Short mmCIF file of C-alpha atoms and ligand atoms in Angstrom, two decimals:
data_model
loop_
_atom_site.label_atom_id
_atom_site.label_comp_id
_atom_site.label_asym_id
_atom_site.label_seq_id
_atom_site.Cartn_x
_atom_site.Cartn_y
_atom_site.Cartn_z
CA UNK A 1 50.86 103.59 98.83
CA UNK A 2 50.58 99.92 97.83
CA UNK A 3 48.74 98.96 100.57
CA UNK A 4 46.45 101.52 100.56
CA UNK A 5 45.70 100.62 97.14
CA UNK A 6 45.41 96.79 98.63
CA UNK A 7 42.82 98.07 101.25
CA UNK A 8 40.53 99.86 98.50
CA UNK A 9 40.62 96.57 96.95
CA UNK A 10 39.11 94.16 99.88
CA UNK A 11 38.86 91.41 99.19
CA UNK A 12 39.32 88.14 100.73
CA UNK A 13 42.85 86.55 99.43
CA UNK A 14 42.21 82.73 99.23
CA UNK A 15 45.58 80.57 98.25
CA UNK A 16 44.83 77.29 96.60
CA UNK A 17 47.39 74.31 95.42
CA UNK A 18 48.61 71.18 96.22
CA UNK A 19 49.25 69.41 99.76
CA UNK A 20 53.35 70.62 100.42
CA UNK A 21 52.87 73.73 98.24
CA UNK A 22 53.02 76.06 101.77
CA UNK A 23 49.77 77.64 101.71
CA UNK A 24 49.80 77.76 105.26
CA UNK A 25 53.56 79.03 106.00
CA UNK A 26 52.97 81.44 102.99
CA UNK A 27 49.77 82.54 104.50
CA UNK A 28 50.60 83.09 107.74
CA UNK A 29 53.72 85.67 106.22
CA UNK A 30 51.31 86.87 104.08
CA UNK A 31 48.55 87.71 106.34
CA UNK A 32 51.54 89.46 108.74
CA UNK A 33 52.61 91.65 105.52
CA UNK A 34 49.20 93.28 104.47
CA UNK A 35 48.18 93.65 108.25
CA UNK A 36 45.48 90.56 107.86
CA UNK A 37 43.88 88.29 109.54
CA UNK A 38 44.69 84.64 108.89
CA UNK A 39 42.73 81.20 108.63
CA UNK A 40 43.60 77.81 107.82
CA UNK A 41 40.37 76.53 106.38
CA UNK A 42 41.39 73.03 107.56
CA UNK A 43 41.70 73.80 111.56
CA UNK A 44 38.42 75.52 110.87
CA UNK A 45 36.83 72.30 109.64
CA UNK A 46 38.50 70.08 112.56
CA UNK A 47 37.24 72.67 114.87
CA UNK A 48 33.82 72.76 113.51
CA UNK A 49 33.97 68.79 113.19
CA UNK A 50 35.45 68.16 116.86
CA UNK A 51 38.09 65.81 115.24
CA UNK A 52 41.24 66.24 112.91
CA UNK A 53 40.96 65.88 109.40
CA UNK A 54 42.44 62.11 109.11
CA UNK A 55 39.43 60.90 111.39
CA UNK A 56 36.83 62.91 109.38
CA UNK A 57 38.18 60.73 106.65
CA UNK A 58 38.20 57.88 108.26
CA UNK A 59 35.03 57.80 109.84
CA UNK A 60 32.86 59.37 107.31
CA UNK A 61 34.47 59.95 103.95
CA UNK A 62 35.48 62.08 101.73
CA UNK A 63 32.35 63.40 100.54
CA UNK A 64 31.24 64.40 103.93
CA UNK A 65 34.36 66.13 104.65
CA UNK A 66 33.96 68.29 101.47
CA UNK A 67 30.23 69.26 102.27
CA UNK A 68 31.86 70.41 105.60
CA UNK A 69 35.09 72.33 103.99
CA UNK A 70 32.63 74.16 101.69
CA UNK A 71 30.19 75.67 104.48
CA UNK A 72 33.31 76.41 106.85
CA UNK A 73 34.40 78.13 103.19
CA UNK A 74 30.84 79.80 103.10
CA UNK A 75 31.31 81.05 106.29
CA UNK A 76 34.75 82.45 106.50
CA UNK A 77 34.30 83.97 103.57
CA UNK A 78 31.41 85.65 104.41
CA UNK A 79 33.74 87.13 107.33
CA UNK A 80 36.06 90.51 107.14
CA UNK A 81 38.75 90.54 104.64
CA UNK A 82 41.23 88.06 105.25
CA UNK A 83 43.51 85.64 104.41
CA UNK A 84 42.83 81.93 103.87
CA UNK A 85 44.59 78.85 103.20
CA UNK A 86 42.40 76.24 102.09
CA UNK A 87 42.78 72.29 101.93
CA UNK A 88 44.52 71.45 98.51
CA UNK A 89 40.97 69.56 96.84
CA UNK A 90 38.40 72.63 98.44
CA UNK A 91 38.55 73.52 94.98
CA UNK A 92 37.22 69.76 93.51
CA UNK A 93 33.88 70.55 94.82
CA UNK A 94 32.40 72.77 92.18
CA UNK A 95 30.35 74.93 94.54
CA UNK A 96 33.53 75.34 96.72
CA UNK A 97 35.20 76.44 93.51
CA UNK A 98 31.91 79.12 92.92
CA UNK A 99 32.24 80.59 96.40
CA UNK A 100 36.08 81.40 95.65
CA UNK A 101 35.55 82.80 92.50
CA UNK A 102 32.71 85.04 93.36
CA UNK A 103 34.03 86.00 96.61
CA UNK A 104 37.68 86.56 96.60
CA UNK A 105 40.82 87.14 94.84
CA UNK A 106 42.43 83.96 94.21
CA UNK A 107 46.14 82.52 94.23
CA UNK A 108 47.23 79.41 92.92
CA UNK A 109 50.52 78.34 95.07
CA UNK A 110 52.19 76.32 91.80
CA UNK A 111 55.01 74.14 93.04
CA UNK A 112 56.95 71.30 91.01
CA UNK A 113 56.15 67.29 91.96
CA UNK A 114 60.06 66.98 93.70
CA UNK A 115 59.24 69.99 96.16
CA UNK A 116 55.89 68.81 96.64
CA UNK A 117 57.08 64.97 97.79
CA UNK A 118 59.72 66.51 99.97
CA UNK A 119 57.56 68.48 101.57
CA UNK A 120 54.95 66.54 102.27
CA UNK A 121 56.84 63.82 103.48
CA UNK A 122 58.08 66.04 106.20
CA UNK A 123 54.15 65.73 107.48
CA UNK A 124 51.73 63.20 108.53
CA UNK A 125 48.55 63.89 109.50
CA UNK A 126 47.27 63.89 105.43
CA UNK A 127 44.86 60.93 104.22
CA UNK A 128 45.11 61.50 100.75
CA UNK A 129 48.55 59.96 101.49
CA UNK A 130 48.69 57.99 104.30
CA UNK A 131 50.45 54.80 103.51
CA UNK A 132 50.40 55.70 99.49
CA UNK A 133 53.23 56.36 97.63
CA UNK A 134 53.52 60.27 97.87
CA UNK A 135 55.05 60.51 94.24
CA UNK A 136 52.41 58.72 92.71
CA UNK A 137 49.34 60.22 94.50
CA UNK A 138 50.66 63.76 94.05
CA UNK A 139 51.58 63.02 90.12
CA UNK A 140 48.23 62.24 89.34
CA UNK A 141 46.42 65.02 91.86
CA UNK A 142 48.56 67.25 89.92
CA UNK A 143 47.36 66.44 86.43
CA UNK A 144 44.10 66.22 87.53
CA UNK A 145 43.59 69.40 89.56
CA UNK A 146 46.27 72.43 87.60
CA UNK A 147 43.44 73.27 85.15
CA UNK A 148 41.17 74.18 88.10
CA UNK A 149 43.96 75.40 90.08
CA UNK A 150 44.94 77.39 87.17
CA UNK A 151 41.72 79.34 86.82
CA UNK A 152 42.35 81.27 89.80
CA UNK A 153 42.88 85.03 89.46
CA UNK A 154 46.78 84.69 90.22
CA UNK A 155 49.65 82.26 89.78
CA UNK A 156 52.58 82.15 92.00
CA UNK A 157 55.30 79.76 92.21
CA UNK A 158 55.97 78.69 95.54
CA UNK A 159 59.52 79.69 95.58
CA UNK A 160 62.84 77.56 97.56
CA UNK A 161 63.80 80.98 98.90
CA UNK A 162 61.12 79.86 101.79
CA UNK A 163 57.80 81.47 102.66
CA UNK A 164 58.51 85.66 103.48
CA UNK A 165 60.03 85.42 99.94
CA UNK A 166 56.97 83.81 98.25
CA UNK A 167 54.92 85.79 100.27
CA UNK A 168 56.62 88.88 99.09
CA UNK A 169 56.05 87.92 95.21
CA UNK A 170 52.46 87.47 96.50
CA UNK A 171 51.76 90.85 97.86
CA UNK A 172 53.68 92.16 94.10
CA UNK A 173 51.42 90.41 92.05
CA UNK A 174 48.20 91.14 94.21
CA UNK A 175 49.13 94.79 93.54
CA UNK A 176 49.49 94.56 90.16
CA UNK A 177 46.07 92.56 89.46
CA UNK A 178 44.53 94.98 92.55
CA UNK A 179 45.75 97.66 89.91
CA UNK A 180 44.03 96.18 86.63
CA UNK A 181 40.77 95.68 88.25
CA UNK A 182 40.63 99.36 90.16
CA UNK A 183 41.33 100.73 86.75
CA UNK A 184 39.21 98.78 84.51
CA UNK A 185 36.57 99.21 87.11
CA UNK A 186 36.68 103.35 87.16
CA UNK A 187 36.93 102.98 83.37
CA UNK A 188 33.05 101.55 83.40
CA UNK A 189 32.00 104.24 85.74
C1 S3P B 1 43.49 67.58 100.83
C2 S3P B 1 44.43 68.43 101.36
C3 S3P B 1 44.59 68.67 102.80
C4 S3P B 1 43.27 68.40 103.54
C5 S3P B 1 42.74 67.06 103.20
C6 S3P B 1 42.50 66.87 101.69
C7 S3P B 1 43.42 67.39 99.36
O1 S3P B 1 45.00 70.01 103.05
O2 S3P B 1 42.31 69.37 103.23
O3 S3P B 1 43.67 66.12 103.67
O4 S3P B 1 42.42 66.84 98.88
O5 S3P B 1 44.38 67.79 98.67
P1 S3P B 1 46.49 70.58 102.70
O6 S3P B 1 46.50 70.92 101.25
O7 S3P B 1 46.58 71.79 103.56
O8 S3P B 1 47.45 69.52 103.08
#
């Protein structure tokens, strides 16, 4: 029943936060759940690019690496319904931000500054904080990005039970919202 009522819906599921928030791990369960494809929008890019992300970075910037993140974001979700995991800042680029809005349901991944540092930390491979002080840099990405995180269409916190958990709360509140806008749209018809 609810994922019939998911399927009606398609739509595209993109999850947005922070770097450490587990959009991928979360993803991945959550693609597995509703029976989805999955992307990370940031192996698309380094495909696409024919280098990781650090060297994109490092070799040409981070404007040019957000002109490529939003037509690899174009494209994928231009595709079949899916679900996507985008790099935490796709959302900084306003156009980026357009292409979400108008093309998918959206999650926010909220998780506190103390999960994200551990987290993160656990990783390399991220310029944004490559020899930075992870606290600091993720303080002040915070501040500055949760009011455009927290226009997407959902909010969910990314819980310490692990990913299936969060995953699960996903799916829950994707039915509920899947809900709202099935019956507000038969209401205009
Ligand atoms: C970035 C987050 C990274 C990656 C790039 C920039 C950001 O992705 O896209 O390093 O601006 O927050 P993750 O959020 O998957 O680490």
């Amino acid at each position: 029943m609810s994922t019939n009522l998911l399927q009606q819906y398609e739509k595209t599921i993109v999850l947005t936060g922070l770097m450490g928030a587990g959009k991928t791990s979360v993803g991945r369960k959550l693609a597995k759940l509703m029976e989805l494809n999955f992307v990370d929008v940031d192996e698309e890019i380094s495909k696409a690019a024919g280098c990781s992300i650090e060297d994109i970075f490092e070799k040409y910037g981070e404007v040019a690496f957000r002109d490529v993140e939003e037509r690899v974001m174009a494209r994928l979700l231009n595709e079949k319904t899916q679900v996507l995991a985008t790099g935490g800042g796709a959302i900084m680029n306003p156009r980026t931000l357009k292409l979400i809005k108008d093309n998918s349901v959206s999650i926010w991944l909220r998780a506190d500054l103390d999960i994200l540092v551990r987290r993160t930390s656990m990783k390399e491979g991220r310029p944004l904080l490559k020899n930075k002080d992870n606290k600091k840099i993720l303080k002040k990405l915070l501040d500055e990005r949760s009011p455009i995180y927290a226009k997407a269409d959902i909010t969910v916190d990314s819980c310490e039970e692990g990913p299936d958990a969060t995953a699960k709360s996903i799916e829950n509140a994707l039915l509920m919202f899947s809900m709202k806008q099935l019956g507000s749209s038969n209401h205009e018809k």
